CSV table of C-alpha atoms and ligand atoms in Angstrom, one decimal:
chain,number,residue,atom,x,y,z
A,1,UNK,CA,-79.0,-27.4,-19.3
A,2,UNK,CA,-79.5,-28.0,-22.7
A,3,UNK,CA,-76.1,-30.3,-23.1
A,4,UNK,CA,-78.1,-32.8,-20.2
A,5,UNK,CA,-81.3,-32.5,-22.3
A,6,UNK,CA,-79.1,-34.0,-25.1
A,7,UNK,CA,-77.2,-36.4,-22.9
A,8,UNK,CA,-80.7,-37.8,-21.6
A,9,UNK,CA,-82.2,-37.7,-25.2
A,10,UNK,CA,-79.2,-40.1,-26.6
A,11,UNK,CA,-79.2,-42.5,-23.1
A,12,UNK,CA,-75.3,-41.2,-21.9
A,13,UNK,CA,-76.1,-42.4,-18.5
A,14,UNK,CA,-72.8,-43.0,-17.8
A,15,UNK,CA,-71.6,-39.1,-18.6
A,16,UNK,CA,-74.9,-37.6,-16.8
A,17,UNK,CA,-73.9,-40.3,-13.7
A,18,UNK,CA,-70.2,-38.8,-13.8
A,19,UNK,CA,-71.9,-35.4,-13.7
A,20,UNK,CA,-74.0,-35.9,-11.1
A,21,UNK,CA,-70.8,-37.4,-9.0
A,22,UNK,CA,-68.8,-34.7,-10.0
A,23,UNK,CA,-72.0,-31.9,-9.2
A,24,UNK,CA,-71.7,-33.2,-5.8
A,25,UNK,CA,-68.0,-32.9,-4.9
A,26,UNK,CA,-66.7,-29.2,-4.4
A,27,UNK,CA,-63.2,-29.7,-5.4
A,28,UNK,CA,-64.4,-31.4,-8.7
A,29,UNK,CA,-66.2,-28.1,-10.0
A,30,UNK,CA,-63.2,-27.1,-12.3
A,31,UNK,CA,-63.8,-30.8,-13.8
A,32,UNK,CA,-67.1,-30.5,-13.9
A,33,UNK,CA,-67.3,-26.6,-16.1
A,34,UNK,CA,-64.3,-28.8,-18.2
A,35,UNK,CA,-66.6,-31.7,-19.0
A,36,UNK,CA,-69.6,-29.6,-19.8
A,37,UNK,CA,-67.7,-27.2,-22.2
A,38,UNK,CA,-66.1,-29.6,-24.5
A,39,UNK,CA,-69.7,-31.5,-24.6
A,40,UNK,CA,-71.5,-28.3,-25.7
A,41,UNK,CA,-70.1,-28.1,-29.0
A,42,UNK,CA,-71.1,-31.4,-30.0
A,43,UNK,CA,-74.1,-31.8,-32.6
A,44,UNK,CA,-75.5,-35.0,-30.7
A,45,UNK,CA,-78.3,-35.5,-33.3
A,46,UNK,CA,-75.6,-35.5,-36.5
A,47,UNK,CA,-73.0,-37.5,-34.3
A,48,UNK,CA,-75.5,-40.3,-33.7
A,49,UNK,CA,-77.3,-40.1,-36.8
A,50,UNK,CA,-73.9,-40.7,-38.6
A,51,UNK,CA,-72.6,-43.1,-36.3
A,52,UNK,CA,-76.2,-45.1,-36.5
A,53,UNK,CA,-75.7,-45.1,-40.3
A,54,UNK,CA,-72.3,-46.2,-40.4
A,55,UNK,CA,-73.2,-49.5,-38.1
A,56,UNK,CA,-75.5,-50.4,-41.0
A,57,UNK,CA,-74.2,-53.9,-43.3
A,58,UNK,CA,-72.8,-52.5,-46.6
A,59,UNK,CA,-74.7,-54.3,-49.5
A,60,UNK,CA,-72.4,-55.5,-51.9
A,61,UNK,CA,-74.1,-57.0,-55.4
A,62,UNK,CA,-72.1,-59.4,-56.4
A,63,UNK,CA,-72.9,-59.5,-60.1
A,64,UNK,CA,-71.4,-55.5,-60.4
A,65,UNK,CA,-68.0,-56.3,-59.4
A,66,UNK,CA,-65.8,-56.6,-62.2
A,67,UNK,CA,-61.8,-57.3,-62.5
A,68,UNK,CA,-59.5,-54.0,-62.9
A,69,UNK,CA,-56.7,-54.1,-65.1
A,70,UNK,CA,-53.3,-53.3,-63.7
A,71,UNK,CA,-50.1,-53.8,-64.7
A,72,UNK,CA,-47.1,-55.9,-63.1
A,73,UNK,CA,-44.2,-53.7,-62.3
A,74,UNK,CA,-41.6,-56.7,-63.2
A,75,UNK,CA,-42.8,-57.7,-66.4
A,76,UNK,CA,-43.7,-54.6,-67.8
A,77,UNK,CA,-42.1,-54.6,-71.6
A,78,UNK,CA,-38.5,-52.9,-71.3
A,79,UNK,CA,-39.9,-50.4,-73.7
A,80,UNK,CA,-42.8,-49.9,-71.9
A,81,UNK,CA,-40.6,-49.5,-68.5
A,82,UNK,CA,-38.0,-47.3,-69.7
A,83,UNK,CA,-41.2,-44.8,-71.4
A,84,UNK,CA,-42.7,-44.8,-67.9
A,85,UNK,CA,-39.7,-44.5,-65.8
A,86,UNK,CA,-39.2,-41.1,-68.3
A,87,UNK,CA,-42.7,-39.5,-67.9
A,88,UNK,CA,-42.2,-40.1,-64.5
A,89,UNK,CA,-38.4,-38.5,-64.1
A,90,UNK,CA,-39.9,-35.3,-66.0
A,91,UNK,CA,-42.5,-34.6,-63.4
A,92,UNK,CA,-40.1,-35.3,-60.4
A,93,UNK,CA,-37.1,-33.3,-62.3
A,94,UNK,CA,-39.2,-30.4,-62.8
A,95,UNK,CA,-40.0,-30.0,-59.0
A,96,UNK,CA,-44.4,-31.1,-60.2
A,97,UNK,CA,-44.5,-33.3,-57.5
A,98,UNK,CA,-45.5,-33.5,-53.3
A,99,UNK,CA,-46.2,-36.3,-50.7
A,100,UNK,CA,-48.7,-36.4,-48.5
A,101,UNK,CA,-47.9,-38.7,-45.1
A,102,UNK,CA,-51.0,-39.5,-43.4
A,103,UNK,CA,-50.3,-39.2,-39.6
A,104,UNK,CA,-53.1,-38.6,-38.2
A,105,UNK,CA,-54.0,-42.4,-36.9
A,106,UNK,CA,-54.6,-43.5,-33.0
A,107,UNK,CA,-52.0,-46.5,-33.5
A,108,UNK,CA,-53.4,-48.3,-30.5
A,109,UNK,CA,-52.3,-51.9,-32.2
A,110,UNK,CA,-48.7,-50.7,-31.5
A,111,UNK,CA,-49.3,-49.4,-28.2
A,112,UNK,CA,-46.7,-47.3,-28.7
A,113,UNK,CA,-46.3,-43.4,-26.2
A,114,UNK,CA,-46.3,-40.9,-29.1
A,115,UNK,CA,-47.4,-40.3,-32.8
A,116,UNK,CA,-46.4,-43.6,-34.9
A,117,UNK,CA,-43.9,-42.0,-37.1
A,118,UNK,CA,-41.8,-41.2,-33.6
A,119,UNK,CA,-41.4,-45.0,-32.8
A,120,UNK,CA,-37.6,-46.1,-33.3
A,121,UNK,CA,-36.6,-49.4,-35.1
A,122,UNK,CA,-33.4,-50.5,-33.8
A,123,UNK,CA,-31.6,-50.9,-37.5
A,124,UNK,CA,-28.2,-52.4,-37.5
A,125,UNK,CA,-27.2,-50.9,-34.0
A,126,UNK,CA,-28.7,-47.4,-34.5
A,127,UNK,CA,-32.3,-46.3,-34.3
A,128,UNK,CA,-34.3,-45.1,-36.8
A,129,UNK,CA,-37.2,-43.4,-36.3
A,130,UNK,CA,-40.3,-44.3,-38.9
A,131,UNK,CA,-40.3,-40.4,-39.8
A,132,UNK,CA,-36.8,-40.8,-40.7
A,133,UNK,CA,-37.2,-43.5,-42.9
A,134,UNK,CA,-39.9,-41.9,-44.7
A,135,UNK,CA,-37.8,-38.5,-44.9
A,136,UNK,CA,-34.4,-40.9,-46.1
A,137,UNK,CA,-36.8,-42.5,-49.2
A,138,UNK,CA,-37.5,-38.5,-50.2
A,139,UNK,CA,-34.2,-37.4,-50.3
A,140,UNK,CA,-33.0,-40.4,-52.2
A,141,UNK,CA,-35.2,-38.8,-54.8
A,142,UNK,CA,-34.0,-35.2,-53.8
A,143,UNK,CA,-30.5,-36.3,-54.3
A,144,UNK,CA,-31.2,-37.5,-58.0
A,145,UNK,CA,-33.6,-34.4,-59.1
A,146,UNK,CA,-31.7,-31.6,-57.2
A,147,UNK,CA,-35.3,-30.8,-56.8
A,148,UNK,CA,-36.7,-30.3,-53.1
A,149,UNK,CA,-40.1,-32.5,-52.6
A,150,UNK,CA,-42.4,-30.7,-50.7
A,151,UNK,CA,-43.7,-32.9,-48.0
A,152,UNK,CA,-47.1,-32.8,-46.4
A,153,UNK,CA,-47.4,-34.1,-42.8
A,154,UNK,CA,-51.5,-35.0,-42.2
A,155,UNK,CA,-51.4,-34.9,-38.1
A,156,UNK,CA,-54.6,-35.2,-35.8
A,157,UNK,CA,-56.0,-32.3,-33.0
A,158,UNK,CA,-54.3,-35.5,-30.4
A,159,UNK,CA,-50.8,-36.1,-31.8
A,160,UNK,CA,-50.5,-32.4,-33.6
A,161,UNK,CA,-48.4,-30.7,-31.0
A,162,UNK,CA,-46.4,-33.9,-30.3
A,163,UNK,CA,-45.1,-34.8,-33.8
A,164,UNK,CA,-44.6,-31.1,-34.7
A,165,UNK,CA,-42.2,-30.8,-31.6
A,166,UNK,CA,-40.6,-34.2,-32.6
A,167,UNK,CA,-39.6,-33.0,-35.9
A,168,UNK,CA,-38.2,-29.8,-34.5
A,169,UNK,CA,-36.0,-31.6,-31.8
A,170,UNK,CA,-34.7,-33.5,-34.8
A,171,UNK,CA,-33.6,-30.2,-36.8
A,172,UNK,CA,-36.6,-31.8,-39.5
A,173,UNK,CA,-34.3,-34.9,-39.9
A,174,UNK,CA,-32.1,-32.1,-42.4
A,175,UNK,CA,-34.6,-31.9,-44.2
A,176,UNK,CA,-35.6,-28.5,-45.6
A,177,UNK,CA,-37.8,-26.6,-43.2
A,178,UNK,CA,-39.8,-24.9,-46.0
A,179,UNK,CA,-40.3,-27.9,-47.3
A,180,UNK,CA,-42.5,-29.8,-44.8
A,181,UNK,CA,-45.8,-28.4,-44.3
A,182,UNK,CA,-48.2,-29.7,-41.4
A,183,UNK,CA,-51.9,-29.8,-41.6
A,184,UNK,CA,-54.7,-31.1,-39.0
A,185,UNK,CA,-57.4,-33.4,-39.9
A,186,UNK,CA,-61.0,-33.3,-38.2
A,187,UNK,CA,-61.3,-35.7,-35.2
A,188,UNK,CA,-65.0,-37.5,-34.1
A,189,UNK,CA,-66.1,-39.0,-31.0
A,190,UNK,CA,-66.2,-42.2,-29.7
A,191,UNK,CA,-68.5,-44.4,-28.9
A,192,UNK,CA,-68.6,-47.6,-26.9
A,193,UNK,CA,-70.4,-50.9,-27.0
A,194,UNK,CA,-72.9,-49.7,-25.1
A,195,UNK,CA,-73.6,-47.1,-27.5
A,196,UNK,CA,-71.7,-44.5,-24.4
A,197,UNK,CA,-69.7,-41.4,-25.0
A,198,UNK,CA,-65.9,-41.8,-23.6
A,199,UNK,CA,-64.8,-39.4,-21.5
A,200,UNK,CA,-61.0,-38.5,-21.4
A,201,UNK,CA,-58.5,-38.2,-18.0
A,202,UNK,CA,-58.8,-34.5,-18.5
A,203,UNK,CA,-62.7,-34.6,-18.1
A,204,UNK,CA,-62.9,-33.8,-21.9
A,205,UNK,CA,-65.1,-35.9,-24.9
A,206,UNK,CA,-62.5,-38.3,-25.7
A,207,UNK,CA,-62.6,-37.9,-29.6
A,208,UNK,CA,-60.4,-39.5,-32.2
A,209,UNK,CA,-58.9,-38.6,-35.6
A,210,UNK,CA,-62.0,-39.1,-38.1
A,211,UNK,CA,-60.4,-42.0,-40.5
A,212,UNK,CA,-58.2,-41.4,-43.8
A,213,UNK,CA,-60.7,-40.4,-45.8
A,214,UNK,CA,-60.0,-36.6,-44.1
A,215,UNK,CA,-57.2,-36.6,-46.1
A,216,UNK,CA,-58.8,-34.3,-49.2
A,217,UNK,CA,-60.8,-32.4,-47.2
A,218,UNK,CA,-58.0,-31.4,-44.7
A,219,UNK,CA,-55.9,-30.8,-47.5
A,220,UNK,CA,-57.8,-27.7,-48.8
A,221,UNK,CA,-59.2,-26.6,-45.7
A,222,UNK,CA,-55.6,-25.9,-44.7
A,223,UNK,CA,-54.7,-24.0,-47.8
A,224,UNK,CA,-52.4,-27.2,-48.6
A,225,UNK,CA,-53.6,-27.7,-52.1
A,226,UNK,CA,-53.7,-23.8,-52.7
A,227,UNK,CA,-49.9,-24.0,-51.3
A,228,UNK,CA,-48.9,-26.9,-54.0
A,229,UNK,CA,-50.8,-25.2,-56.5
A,230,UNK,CA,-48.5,-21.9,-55.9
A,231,UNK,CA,-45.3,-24.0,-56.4
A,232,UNK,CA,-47.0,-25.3,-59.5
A,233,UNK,CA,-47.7,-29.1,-58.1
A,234,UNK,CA,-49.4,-31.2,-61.0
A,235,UNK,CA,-49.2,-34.6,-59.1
A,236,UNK,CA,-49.5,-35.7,-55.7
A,237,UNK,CA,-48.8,-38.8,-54.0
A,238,UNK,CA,-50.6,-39.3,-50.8
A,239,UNK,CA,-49.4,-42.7,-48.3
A,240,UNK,CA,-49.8,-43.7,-44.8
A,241,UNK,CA,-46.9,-43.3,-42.1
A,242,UNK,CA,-46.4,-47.0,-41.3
A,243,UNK,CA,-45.0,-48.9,-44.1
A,244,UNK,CA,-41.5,-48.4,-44.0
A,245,UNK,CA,-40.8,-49.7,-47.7
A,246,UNK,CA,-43.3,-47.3,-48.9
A,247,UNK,CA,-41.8,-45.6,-52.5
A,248,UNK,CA,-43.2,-42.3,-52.2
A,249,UNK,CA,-41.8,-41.5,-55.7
A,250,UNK,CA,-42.3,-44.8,-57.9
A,251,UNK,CA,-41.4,-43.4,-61.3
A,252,UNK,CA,-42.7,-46.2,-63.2
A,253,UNK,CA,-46.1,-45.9,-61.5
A,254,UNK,CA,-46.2,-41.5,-62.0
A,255,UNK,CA,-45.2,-42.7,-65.4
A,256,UNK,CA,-47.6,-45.3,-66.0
A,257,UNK,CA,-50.3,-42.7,-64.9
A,258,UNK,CA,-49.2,-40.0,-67.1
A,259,UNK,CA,-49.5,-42.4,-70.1
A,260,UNK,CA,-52.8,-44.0,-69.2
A,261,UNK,CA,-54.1,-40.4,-69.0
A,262,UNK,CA,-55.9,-40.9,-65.6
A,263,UNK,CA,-56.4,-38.8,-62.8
A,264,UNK,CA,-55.4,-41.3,-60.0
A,265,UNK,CA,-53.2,-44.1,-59.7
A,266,UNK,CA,-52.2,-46.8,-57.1
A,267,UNK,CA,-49.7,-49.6,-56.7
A,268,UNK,CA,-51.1,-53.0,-55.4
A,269,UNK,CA,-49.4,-56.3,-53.9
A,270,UNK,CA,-50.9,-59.5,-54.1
A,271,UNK,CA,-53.1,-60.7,-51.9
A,272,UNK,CA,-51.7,-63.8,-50.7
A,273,UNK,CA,-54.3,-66.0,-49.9
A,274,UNK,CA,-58.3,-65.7,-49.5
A,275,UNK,CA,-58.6,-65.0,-46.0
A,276,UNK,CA,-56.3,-62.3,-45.8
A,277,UNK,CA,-57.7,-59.2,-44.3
A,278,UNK,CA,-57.0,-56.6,-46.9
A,279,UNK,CA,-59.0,-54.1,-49.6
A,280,UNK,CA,-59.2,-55.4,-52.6
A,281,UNK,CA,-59.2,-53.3,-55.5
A,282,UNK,CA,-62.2,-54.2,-58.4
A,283,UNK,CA,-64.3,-52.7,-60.4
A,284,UNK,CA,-68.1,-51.8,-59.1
A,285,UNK,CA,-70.9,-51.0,-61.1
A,286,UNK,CA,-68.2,-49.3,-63.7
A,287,UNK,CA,-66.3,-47.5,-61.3
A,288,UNK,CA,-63.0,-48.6,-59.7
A,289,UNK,CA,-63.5,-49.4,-55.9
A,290,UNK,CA,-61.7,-51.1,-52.9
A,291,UNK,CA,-63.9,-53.5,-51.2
A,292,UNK,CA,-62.6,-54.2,-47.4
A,293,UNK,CA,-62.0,-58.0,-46.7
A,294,UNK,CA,-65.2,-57.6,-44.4
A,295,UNK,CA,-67.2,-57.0,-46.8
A,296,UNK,CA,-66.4,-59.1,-49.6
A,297,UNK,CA,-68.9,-61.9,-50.3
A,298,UNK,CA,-67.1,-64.4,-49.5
A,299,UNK,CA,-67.5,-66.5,-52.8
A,300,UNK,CA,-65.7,-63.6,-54.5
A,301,UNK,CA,-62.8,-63.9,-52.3
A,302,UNK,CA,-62.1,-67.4,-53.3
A,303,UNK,CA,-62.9,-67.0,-57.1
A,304,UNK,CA,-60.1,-68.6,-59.2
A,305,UNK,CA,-59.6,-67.0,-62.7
A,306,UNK,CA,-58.5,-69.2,-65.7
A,307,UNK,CA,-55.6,-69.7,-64.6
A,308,UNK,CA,-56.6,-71.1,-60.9
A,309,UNK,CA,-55.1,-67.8,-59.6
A,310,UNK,CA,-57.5,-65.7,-57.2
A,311,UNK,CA,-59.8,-63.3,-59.4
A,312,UNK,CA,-59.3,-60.3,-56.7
A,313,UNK,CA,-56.0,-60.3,-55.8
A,314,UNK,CA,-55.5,-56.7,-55.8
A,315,UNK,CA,-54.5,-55.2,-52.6
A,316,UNK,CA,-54.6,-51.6,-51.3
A,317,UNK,CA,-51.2,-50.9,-49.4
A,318,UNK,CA,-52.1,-46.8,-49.0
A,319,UNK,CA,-49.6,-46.1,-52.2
A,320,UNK,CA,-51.6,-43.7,-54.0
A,321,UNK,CA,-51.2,-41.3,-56.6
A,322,UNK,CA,-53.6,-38.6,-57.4
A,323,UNK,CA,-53.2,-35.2,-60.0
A,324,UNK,CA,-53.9,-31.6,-58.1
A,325,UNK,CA,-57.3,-31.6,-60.0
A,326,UNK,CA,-58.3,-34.8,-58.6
A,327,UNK,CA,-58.1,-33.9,-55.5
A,328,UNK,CA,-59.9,-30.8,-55.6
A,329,UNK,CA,-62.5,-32.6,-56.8
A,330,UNK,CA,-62.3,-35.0,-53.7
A,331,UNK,CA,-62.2,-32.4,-51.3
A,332,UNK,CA,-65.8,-31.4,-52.4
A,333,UNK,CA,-67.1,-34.7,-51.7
A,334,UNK,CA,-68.6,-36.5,-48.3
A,335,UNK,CA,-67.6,-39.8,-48.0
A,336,UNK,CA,-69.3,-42.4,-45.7
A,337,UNK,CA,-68.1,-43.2,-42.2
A,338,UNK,CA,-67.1,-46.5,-41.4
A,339,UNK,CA,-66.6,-48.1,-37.6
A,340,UNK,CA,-63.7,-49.5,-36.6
A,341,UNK,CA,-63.1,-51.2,-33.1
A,342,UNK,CA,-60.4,-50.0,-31.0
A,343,UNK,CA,-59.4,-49.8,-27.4
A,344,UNK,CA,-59.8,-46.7,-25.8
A,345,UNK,CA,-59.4,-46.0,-22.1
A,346,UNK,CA,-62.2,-43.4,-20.6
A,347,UNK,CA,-63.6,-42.4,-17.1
A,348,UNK,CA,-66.2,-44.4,-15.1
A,349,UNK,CA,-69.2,-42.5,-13.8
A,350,UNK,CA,-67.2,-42.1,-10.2
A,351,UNK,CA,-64.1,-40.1,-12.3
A,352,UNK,CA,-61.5,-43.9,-12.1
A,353,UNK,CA,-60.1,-44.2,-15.5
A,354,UNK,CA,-60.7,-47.7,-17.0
A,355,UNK,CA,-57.8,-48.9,-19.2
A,356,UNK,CA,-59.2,-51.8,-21.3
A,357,UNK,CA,-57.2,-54.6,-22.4
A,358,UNK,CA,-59.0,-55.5,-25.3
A,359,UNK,CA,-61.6,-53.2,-28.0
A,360,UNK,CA,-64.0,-51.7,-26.3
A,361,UNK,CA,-65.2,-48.5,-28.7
A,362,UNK,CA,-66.0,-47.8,-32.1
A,363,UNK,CA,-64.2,-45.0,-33.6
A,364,UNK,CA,-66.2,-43.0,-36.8
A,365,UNK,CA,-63.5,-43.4,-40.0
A,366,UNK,CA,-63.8,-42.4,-43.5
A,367,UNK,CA,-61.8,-44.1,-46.1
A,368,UNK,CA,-59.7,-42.2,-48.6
A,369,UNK,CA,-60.2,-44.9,-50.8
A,370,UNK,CA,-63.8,-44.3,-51.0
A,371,UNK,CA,-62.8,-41.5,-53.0
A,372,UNK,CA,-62.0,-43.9,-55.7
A,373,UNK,CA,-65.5,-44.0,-57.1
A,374,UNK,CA,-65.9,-40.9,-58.0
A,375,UNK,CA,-63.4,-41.5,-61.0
A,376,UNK,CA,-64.0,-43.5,-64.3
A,377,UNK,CA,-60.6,-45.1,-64.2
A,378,UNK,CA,-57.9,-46.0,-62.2
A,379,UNK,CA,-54.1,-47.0,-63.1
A,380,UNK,CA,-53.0,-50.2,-60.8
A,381,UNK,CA,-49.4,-50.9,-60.9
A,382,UNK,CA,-49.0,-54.4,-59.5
A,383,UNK,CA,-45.4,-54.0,-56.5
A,384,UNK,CA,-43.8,-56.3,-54.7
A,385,UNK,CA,-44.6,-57.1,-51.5
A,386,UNK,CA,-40.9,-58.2,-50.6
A,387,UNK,CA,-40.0,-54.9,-52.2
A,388,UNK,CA,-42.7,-52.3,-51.5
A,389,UNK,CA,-44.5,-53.5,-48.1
A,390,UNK,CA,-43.1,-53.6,-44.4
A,391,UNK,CA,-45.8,-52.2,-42.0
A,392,UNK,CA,-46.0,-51.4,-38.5
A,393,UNK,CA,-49.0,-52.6,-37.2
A,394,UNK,CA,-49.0,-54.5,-34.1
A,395,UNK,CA,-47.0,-54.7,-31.0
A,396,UNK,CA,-45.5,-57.9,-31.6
A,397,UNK,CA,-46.2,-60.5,-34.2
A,398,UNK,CA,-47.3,-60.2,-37.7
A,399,UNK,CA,-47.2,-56.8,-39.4
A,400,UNK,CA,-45.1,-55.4,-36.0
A,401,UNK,CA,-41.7,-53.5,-36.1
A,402,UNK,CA,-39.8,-56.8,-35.7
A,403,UNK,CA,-41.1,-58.3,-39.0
A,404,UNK,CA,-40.6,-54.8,-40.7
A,405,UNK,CA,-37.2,-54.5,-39.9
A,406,UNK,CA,-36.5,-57.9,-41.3
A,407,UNK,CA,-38.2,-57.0,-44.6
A,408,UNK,CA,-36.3,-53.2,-44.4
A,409,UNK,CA,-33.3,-55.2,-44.0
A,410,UNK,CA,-33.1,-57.3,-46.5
A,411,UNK,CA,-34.6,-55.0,-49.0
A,412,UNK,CA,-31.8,-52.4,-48.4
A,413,UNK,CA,-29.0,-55.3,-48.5
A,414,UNK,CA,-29.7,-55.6,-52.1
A,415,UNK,CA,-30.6,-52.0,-52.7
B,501,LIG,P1,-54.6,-47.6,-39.6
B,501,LIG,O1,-55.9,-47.8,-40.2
B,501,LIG,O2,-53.6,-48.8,-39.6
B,501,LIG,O3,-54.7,-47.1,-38.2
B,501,LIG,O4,-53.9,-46.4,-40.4
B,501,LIG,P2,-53.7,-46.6,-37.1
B,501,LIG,O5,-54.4,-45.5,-36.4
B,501,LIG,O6,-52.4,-46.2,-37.6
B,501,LIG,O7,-53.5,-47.8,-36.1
B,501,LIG,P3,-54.6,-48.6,-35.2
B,501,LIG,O8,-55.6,-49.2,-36.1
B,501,LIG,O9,-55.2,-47.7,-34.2
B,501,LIG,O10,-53.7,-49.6,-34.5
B,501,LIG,C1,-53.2,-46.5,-41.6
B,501,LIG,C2,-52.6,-45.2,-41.9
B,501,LIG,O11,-53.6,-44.2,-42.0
B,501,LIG,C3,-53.3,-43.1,-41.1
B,501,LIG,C4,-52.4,-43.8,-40.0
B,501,LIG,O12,-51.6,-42.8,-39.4
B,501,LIG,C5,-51.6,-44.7,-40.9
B,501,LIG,O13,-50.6,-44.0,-41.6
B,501,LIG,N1,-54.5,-42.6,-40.5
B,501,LIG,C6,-55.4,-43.5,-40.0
B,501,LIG,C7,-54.7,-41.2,-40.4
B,501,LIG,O14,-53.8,-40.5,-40.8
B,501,LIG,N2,-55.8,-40.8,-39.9
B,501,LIG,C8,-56.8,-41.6,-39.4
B,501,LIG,O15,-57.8,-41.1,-38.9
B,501,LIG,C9,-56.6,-43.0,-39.5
């Protein structure tokens, strides 16, 4: 009773239609206790008071954005390089050092029947799963350090079950068991355009995983940071499961952070011109701070420096670096939900499920890079996108597997 008080106080006419419909129908009562159970246990007054919150404009002042330094990978001073690529080789030779992959996204762009990292890339004649490739860049570290890099796999409540069973069908890619830890991140609702609750095929709320930004909080509500902490982690590098030239152990850039004495680091590419839809690291208001292509005043996008180059070229490609104390300070923190608009299929009020061909729901995300600001300084290591960036993103097109297997291709020719 009380879950159709909420339902009526937040307008889901669609949900209390489909329970009416279902009410009426005898052999639809198992559906029915199904759909009322998994709405009990949501908090309708948070859900909607942080999805209405997150719909609001984000107010960027122009005059607090500042440039961040960074350095560029290929002109860094040979001394300079070779005392990096050192500091760096110390951490990783004395076993201080785990990845995070962050698996835990919807992938609808790609479309594709499964957790991301399990989509194949047809390489030379033989597929190669994403995981794979990400497992392959570790060990080429492993090899070199005779260390073993602990690996953290961040999966969601939808595609837990599915990647942990992929790994084990694939003997963890010989990779040591031990050695590769899985954790959950929280998942939210959805909501559509009508400001609806989705319902899933199995006459559940259709929620979804709750945004990178889960990332810190995940990691030490699943005793993951007490775990690295116990094998005597100091740093952590923490990237997304979709760029398949992603260098999860850039010595230069552990090295470079070591040096500047910061608590977290990230490598950049270019932007490469002013409409591209990327986060762009700056400075804000003292602290360093990726602003999302959205919602960068536009005049800022196209400021030229003295050298007619673009002022904020900085990009975020998910290549971050963070020490074990910075992240426990992260987990502490709430960051803000942002909406992002996906395509989701749900249940009409009569039970048929709708299959959208285009976005039709917002899903509630927090950023990890929001977790910037809460730091004085940041280390930016400029990369190369030829040499550092190859993501999966779409189906077909730009930023799909085609034109990642291209760029994985010609990277490893030379390699
Ligand atoms: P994207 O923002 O590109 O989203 O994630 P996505 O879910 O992979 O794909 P679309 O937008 O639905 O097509 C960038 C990286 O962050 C991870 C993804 O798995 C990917 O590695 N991610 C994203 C999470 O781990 N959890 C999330 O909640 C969101």
């Amino acid at each position: 009773m009380e879950t159709l008080e909420k339902l009526k106080k937040y307008n889901q006419t669609r949900t209390l239609k489909l329970i009416e419909n279902l009410s009426k129908d005898k052999a639809k009562s198992a559906a029915l206790t199904e759909l009322l159970k998994s709405l009990e246990t949501v908090d309708f007054d948070e859900l909607f008071k942080i999805y209405n919150e997150s719909k609001q404009e984000v107010i960027i002042d122009e005059t607090k954005i500042k440039q961040l330094p960074y350095l560029v990978k290929k002109e860094l001073n040979p001394c300079l390089a070779k005392l990096f690529y050192d500091l760096g080789t110390e951490v990783l030779n004395s076993g201080q050092y785990a990845v995070v992959t962050m698996a835990g996204g919807q992938g609808t762009r790609l479309g594709h029947d499964g957790p991301k990292g399990t989509y194949s890339l047809d390489i030379d004649g033989s597929r190669k799963f994403i995981f794979e490739i990400l497992k392959e860049n570790l060990e080429e570290t492993n090899q070199k350090t005779g260390k073993i890099i602990p690996w953290y796999i961040m999966t969601s409540p939808e595609n837990d079950a599915p990647t942990k069973n992929f790994f084990k069908n694939h003997d963890y890619f010989n990779y040591s068991k031990e050695d590769i830890t899985f954790f959950k991140q929280n998942h939210m609702p959805l909501i559509d355009v009508y400001d609806q609750l989705l319902i899933d095929k199995n006459y559940h709320l259709k929620e979804a995983s709750d945004g990178t930004g889960s990332v810190y909080r995940s990691l030490k509500n699943d005793g993951c940071l007490e775990d690295m902490k116990k094998r005597g982690i100091k740093w952590v590098f923490i990237g997304g499961v979709d760029n398949i030239l992603l260098k999860q152990a850039d010595r230069i850039l552990l090295g470079m952070a070591i040096f500047k004495n910061v608590e977290i680091a990230s490598k950049t590419i270019v932007k490469s011109y002013p409409e591209e839809k990327v986060g762009l690291f700056c400075q804000y208001d003292n602290h360093p701070r990726v602003i999302e292509y959205s919602e960068m005043p536009i005049e800022i996008s196209y400021e030229e420096d003295e050298n007619h180059e673009l002022k904020y070229k900085e990009a975020h490609i998910m290549c971050n670096l963070y020490t074990i104390d910075a992240l426990e300070y992260l987990a502490e923190k709430t960051l803000p939900y942002h909406i992002a608009f996906k395509k989701n299929s749900y249940l009409d009020e009569f039970g048929t499920e709708i299959v959208p061909k285009e976005p039709n729901s917002y899903k509630l995300e927090s950023f990890l890079f929001d977790g910037f600001p809460y730091f004085d300084n940041i280390a930016l290591l400029r990369g190369d996108r030829e040499e550092d960036f190859a993501p999966i993103k779409n189906k077909e097109g730009k930023d799909s597997s085609e034109t990642a297997k291209v760029l994985y291709k010609r990277y490893h020719a030379t390699h």
